């Protein structure tokens, strides 16, 4: 099931990978960037993603490629009503509670009640007025899959 993702262009991706930091290894969804030298780094920490023997990327979704975009909106309610199904998503969102007010990417889960939850810590998202999803990529939808 190992995928060679070296054919992908440099940029930001949501990835599903096998991390062999311990004997058993773990499967993770996370955000990563590939640079011009085809080095993969975890978004946010800058750590090399393939630093342990056996670390393997299984799937990748380009987050700066408009052809992979599932939905886009300036209105959070409108976006969730665009027939987004419950599941795991990578989103580009605006956090009105962030002092820098810069849109950012994050992995989230959309539940049956159209509520968004941070994939990493389980906290409900979009609690402040003005918070909004700008773009969404379905990570369990094979039509958006690159590898």
Backbone as JSON, one array per atom type, in Angstrom:
{
  "sequence": "XXXXXXXXXXXXXXXXXXXXXXXXXXXXXXXXXXXXXXXXXXXXXXXXXXXXXXXXXXXXXXXXXXXXXXXXXXXXXXXXXXXXXXXXXXXXXXXXXXXXXXXXXXXXXXXXXXXXXXXXXXXXXXXXXXXXXXXXXXXXXXXXXXX",
  "N": [[0.82, -1.2, 0.0], [2.15, 1.13, 0.11], [2.85, 4.38, -1.06], [4.47, 6.22, -3.59], [5.15, 9.46, -3.38], [6.67, 11.31, -4.66], [6.19, 12.38, -7.13], [4.52, 14.48, -6.82], [3.83, 18.01, -6.79], [5.67, 20.67, -5.14], [4.23, 21.98, -2.14], [1.32, 22.51, 0.01], [-0.21, 19.88, 1.79], [-2.76, 17.59, 2.88], [-2.15, 14.7, 4.62], [-2.15, 11.13, 4.95], [-0.46, 9.0, 6.93], [1.97, 6.48, 7.91], [3.6, 6.34, 10.88], [6.58, 5.43, 12.2], [7.71, 5.83, 14.79], [7.83, 4.4, 17.12], [8.05, 0.93, 18.12], [5.66, -0.32, 17.26], [4.36, 1.52, 15.58], [2.16, 4.06, 14.17], [-0.9, 5.21, 12.66], [-1.66, 8.27, 11.1], [-3.5, 11.26, 10.34], [-2.49, 14.3, 9.02], [-1.23, 17.66, 8.45], [1.05, 18.6, 5.92], [4.0, 19.86, 4.29], [5.56, 19.82, 1.12], [8.76, 20.47, -0.02], [10.83, 22.1, -2.56], [12.91, 20.32, -2.84], [11.78, 17.88, -2.53], [11.4, 17.16, 0.11], [9.51, 16.25, 2.91], [7.72, 17.97, 5.35], [6.29, 18.37, 8.57], [3.51, 20.4, 8.88], [3.5, 23.35, 10.73], [5.24, 22.35, 12.85], [7.53, 21.87, 11.4], [9.07, 19.61, 11.37], [10.88, 16.84, 9.96], [9.05, 14.59, 8.09], [9.6, 11.96, 7.39], [11.47, 10.68, 9.09], [11.97, 8.37, 10.55], [12.88, 4.95, 10.18], [10.85, 3.14, 8.06], [8.72, 4.93, 8.1], [5.95, 5.99, 6.26], [4.11, 7.43, 3.61], [0.7, 7.17, 2.93], [-1.55, 8.25, 1.66], [-2.36, 11.33, -0.06], [-3.57, 14.68, -0.23], [-3.81, 17.51, -2.17], [-3.71, 20.81, -0.98], [-3.43, 23.28, -2.02], [-4.25, 23.28, -4.56], [-6.6, 24.05, -6.78], [-8.15, 22.26, -8.25], [-8.63, 20.11, -6.62], [-10.36, 20.97, -4.74], [-13.21, 20.72, -2.75], [-15.35, 22.29, -1.79], [-16.21, 25.75, -1.52], [-16.61, 28.85, 0.13], [-17.82, 31.99, 1.46], [-19.4, 31.94, 3.57], [-20.14, 30.23, 6.38], [-22.44, 28.68, 7.1], [-23.66, 28.36, 4.61], [-21.7, 26.84, 3.35], [-21.72, 24.36, 4.76], [-24.22, 23.54, 4.04], [-23.93, 22.84, 1.45], [-24.24, 20.22, 0.74], [-22.26, 18.77, 2.13], [-21.0, 15.85, 3.44], [-21.05, 14.08, 6.59], [-17.84, 13.56, 8.05], [-14.23, 13.33, 7.69], [-12.31, 16.23, 7.14], [-10.05, 18.48, 5.48], [-9.64, 21.82, 6.1], [-9.63, 25.27, 5.1], [-9.71, 27.97, 7.04], [-11.18, 30.83, 8.7], [-10.44, 32.19, 11.73], [-12.04, 34.08, 13.85], [-11.46, 34.67, 16.45], [-8.75, 34.64, 16.63], [-5.94, 36.56, 17.29], [-4.22, 37.39, 15.21], [-5.79, 37.07, 13.0], [-5.45, 35.6, 10.61], [-6.24, 33.52, 7.9], [-6.16, 29.94, 8.14], [-5.05, 26.5, 7.77], [-6.52, 23.41, 8.8], [-7.26, 20.17, 10.22], [-10.43, 18.7, 10.44], [-13.5, 17.29, 11.78], [-16.68, 16.75, 10.47], [-19.84, 16.49, 11.85], [-22.98, 14.6, 12.09], [-24.83, 16.56, 12.7], [-24.0, 18.78, 11.4], [-21.91, 20.11, 12.66], [-18.63, 21.26, 13.31], [-15.58, 19.78, 14.35], [-12.4, 19.95, 15.88], [-9.94, 17.88, 14.64], [-7.69, 17.01, 15.97], [-7.9, 17.61, 18.76], [-10.58, 17.35, 19.43], [-12.26, 19.46, 20.07], [-15.1, 21.63, 19.69], [-15.55, 23.59, 16.81], [-15.7, 26.95, 15.46], [-17.0, 28.76, 17.25], [-17.02, 31.44, 17.74], [-18.48, 34.51, 16.69], [-18.28, 35.28, 13.32], [-16.31, 33.44, 12.7], [-15.34, 31.23, 10.11], [-15.55, 28.7, 7.56], [-13.55, 28.64, 4.78], [-12.66, 27.09, 2.64], [-12.98, 23.62, 1.73], [-11.84, 20.25, 1.86], [-12.61, 16.95, 1.29], [-11.43, 14.24, 3.09], [-11.99, 11.6, 3.15], [-12.98, 10.98, 0.75], [-12.56, 9.47, -2.18], [-12.45, 10.67, -4.67], [-11.03, 13.01, -4.47], [-8.49, 12.23, -4.06], [-4.96, 12.04, -4.37], [-2.92, 10.18, -4.39]],
  "CA": [[0.0, 0.0, 0.0], [3.04, 2.29, 0.13], [2.73, 5.24, -2.23], [5.57, 7.13, -3.86], [4.54, 10.76, -3.6], [7.67, 12.23, -5.19], [5.7, 12.99, -8.36], [3.69, 15.63, -6.47], [4.47, 19.32, -6.79], [5.83, 21.28, -3.82], [3.04, 22.68, -1.66], [0.67, 22.07, 1.24], [-1.02, 18.68, 1.61], [-3.25, 16.77, 3.98], [-1.59, 13.37, 4.35], [-2.38, 10.0, 5.84], [0.83, 8.32, 6.91], [2.36, 5.53, 8.95], [4.74, 6.89, 11.61], [7.27, 4.34, 12.91], [8.53, 6.37, 15.88], [8.01, 3.34, 18.11], [8.1, -0.41, 17.51], [4.39, -0.67, 16.64], [3.96, 2.5, 14.58], [0.81, 4.61, 14.27], [-1.45, 5.87, 11.48], [-2.07, 9.64, 11.39], [-3.81, 12.29, 9.36], [-1.88, 15.56, 9.44], [-0.89, 18.58, 7.37], [2.47, 18.55, 5.61], [4.44, 20.57, 3.09], [6.68, 19.25, 0.37], [9.54, 21.57, -0.58], [11.36, 21.89, -3.91], [13.83, 19.17, -2.8], [10.92, 16.74, -2.25], [11.42, 16.84, 1.53], [8.21, 16.44, 3.54], [7.81, 18.5, 6.7], [5.01, 18.55, 9.23], [3.08, 21.8, 8.93], [3.44, 23.83, 12.11], [6.47, 22.05, 13.59], [8.67, 21.85, 10.48], [9.83, 18.37, 11.51], [10.95, 15.92, 8.83], [7.99, 13.59, 8.24], [10.08, 10.61, 7.1], [12.72, 10.6, 9.83], [12.15, 7.05, 11.14], [12.85, 3.85, 9.22], [9.5, 2.6, 7.93], [7.72, 5.98, 7.93], [5.41, 5.84, 4.91], [2.89, 8.15, 3.24], [-0.28, 6.28, 2.33], [-2.4, 9.06, 0.78], [-2.13, 12.77, 0.03], [-4.54, 15.56, -0.88], [-3.23, 18.85, -2.35], [-4.57, 21.85, -0.42], [-3.26, 24.54, -2.75], [-4.61, 22.96, -5.94], [-8.04, 24.3, -6.88], [-8.85, 21.13, -8.84], [-8.98, 19.16, -5.56], [-11.24, 21.66, -3.81], [-14.56, 20.17, -2.71], [-16.33, 23.35, -1.57], [-15.64, 27.04, -1.16], [-17.66, 29.79, 0.49], [-17.54, 33.03, 2.45], [-20.47, 31.81, 4.55], [-20.0, 28.9, 6.98], [-23.7, 27.96, 7.01], [-23.84, 28.0, 3.21], [-20.76, 25.77, 3.01], [-22.18, 23.08, 5.29], [-25.44, 23.16, 3.34], [-23.58, 22.44, 0.08], [-24.29, 18.76, 0.78], [-21.09, 18.13, 2.7], [-21.37, 14.7, 4.25], [-20.23, 13.91, 7.78], [-16.57, 12.89, 7.78], [-12.98, 14.04, 7.95], [-12.01, 17.26, 6.14], [-9.04, 19.51, 5.65], [-10.31, 23.07, 5.78], [-8.97, 26.56, 5.2], [-10.74, 28.68, 7.77], [-10.89, 32.1, 9.35], [-10.74, 32.15, 13.16], [-12.24, 35.47, 14.26], [-10.9, 34.82, 17.78], [-7.29, 34.66, 16.52], [-5.48, 37.95, 17.24], [-3.62, 37.68, 13.92], [-6.85, 37.0, 12.0], [-4.98, 35.04, 9.35], [-6.82, 32.21, 7.59], [-5.22, 28.84, 8.33], [-5.53, 25.16, 7.45], [-6.65, 22.5, 9.95], [-8.06, 18.97, 9.98], [-11.64, 18.73, 11.25], [-14.54, 16.31, 11.51], [-18.04, 17.29, 10.38], [-20.73, 15.45, 12.37], [-24.32, 14.5, 11.48], [-25.57, 17.79, 12.98], [-23.31, 19.85, 10.68], [-20.98, 20.81, 13.56], [-17.23, 20.98, 13.01], [-14.75, 19.5, 15.52], [-10.96, 19.85, 15.64], [-9.59, 16.46, 14.56], [-6.6, 16.71, 16.9], [-8.27, 17.66, 20.19], [-12.0, 17.09, 19.6], [-13.02, 20.66, 20.45], [-16.0, 22.17, 18.69], [-15.0, 24.74, 16.09], [-16.58, 28.02, 15.0], [-17.8, 29.2, 18.38], [-17.04, 32.9, 17.76], [-19.14, 35.14, 15.56], [-17.32, 35.65, 12.28], [-15.52, 32.27, 12.32], [-15.94, 30.62, 8.93], [-14.82, 27.81, 6.67], [-13.38, 29.26, 3.47], [-12.53, 26.01, 1.67], [-13.01, 22.3, 2.36], [-11.42, 19.09, 1.08], [-13.01, 15.71, 1.96], [-10.29, 13.33, 3.15], [-12.42, 10.22, 2.98], [-13.6, 10.95, -0.57], [-11.51, 9.02, -3.1], [-12.38, 11.52, -5.87], [-10.06, 14.07, -4.23], [-7.25, 11.57, -3.7], [-3.86, 12.19, -5.32], [-2.04, 9.01, -4.44]],
  "C": [[0.85, 1.26, 0.0], [2.93, 3.07, -1.18], [3.97, 6.1, -2.37], [4.96, 8.47, -4.23], [5.53, 11.78, -4.16], [7.23, 12.9, -6.48], [4.86, 14.24, -8.08], [4.51, 16.92, -6.47], [4.66, 19.83, -5.37], [4.56, 22.02, -3.42], [2.52, 22.08, -0.37], [-0.27, 20.91, 0.95], [-1.61, 18.23, 2.95], [-2.75, 15.38, 3.65], [-2.06, 12.37, 5.39], [-1.11, 9.2, 5.79], [1.03, 7.4, 8.1], [3.64, 6.04, 9.57], [5.34, 5.78, 12.47], [8.15, 4.85, 14.04], [8.73, 5.36, 17.0], [7.98, 1.99, 17.4], [6.83, -0.72, 16.73], [4.01, 0.25, 15.49], [2.51, 2.93, 14.77], [0.4, 5.21, 12.94], [-1.97, 7.24, 11.89], [-2.57, 10.34, 10.14], [-3.15, 13.55, 9.89], [-1.69, 16.44, 8.21], [0.61, 18.56, 7.18], [2.75, 19.39, 4.38], [5.57, 19.79, 2.44], [7.43, 20.42, -0.25], [10.08, 21.19, -1.96], [12.33, 20.71, -3.98], [13.1, 17.87, -2.47], [11.03, 16.26, -0.8], [10.05, 17.17, 2.12], [8.39, 16.88, 4.98], [6.41, 18.67, 7.27], [4.7, 20.03, 9.33], [2.97, 22.21, 10.4], [4.73, 23.59, 12.86], [7.71, 22.12, 12.7], [9.51, 20.59, 10.57], [9.77, 17.52, 10.25], [9.93, 14.81, 9.06], [8.49, 12.16, 8.09], [11.41, 10.37, 7.81], [12.98, 9.23, 10.45], [12.09, 5.98, 10.05], [11.45, 3.25, 9.22], [8.41, 3.64, 7.83], [7.26, 5.96, 6.47], [4.18, 6.72, 4.72], [1.97, 7.17, 2.54], [-1.17, 7.01, 1.34], [-2.05, 10.52, 0.96], [-3.19, 13.53, -0.76], [-3.92, 16.95, -0.97], [-4.2, 19.91, -1.83], [-4.35, 23.21, -1.07], [-3.51, 24.33, -4.24], [-6.13, 23.06, -6.06], [-8.8, 23.11, -7.46], [-9.26, 20.09, -7.8], [-9.96, 19.74, -4.56], [-12.65, 21.09, -3.89], [-15.61, 21.28, -2.62], [-15.61, 24.62, -1.16], [-16.77, 28.01, -0.9], [-17.12, 30.87, 1.4], [-18.57, 32.97, 3.57], [-20.45, 30.38, 5.09], [-21.28, 28.07, 6.86], [-23.93, 27.49, 5.58], [-22.93, 26.83, 2.84], [-21.26, 24.43, 3.52], [-23.46, 22.62, 4.6], [-25.18, 22.8, 1.88], [-23.44, 20.93, 0.0], [-22.97, 18.13, 1.21], [-21.56, 17.02, 3.63], [-20.52, 14.67, 5.52], [-18.95, 13.16, 7.44], [-15.4, 13.78, 8.12], [-12.68, 15.0, 6.8], [-10.72, 18.0, 6.5], [-9.76, 20.8, 5.26], [-9.33, 24.23, 5.85], [-10.02, 27.44, 5.86], [-10.22, 29.97, 8.38], [-11.36, 32.01, 10.78], [-10.83, 33.59, 13.66], [-11.68, 35.73, 15.66], [-9.38, 34.88, 17.79], [-6.84, 36.11, 16.39], [-4.87, 38.33, 15.89], [-4.63, 37.7, 12.79], [-6.37, 36.56, 10.63], [-5.68, 33.72, 9.09], [-5.75, 31.13, 7.7], [-5.86, 27.52, 7.93], [-5.56, 24.31, 8.73], [-7.45, 21.27, 9.51], [-9.23, 18.97, 10.96], [-12.56, 17.57, 10.88], [-15.87, 17.04, 11.48], [-18.99, 16.19, 10.84], [-22.09, 15.49, 11.68], [-25.16, 15.75, 11.68], [-24.93, 19.01, 12.34], [-22.46, 20.71, 11.6], [-19.58, 20.32, 13.26], [-16.47, 20.79, 14.32], [-13.29, 19.37, 15.1], [-10.58, 18.37, 15.69], [-8.55, 16.08, 15.62], [-7.06, 16.65, 18.36], [-9.76, 17.48, 20.47], [-12.85, 18.28, 19.99], [-13.91, 21.13, 19.31], [-15.4, 23.44, 18.1], [-16.11, 25.76, 15.84], [-17.57, 28.46, 16.08], [-17.91, 30.73, 18.43], [-17.75, 33.43, 16.52], [-18.07, 35.59, 14.56], [-16.37, 34.53, 11.9], [-16.15, 31.66, 11.08], [-14.97, 29.7, 8.19], [-14.75, 28.5, 5.31], [-13.32, 28.22, 2.36], [-12.54, 24.68, 2.41], [-12.61, 21.22, 1.36], [-11.82, 17.85, 1.87], [-11.86, 14.72, 1.92], [-10.71, 11.87, 3.08], [-13.16, 10.04, 1.66], [-12.51, 10.63, -1.58], [-11.41, 9.9, -4.35], [-11.38, 12.65, -5.7], [-8.67, 13.53, -3.95], [-6.19, 11.74, -4.78], [-3.02, 10.94, -5.44], [-2.61, 7.86, -3.64]]
}
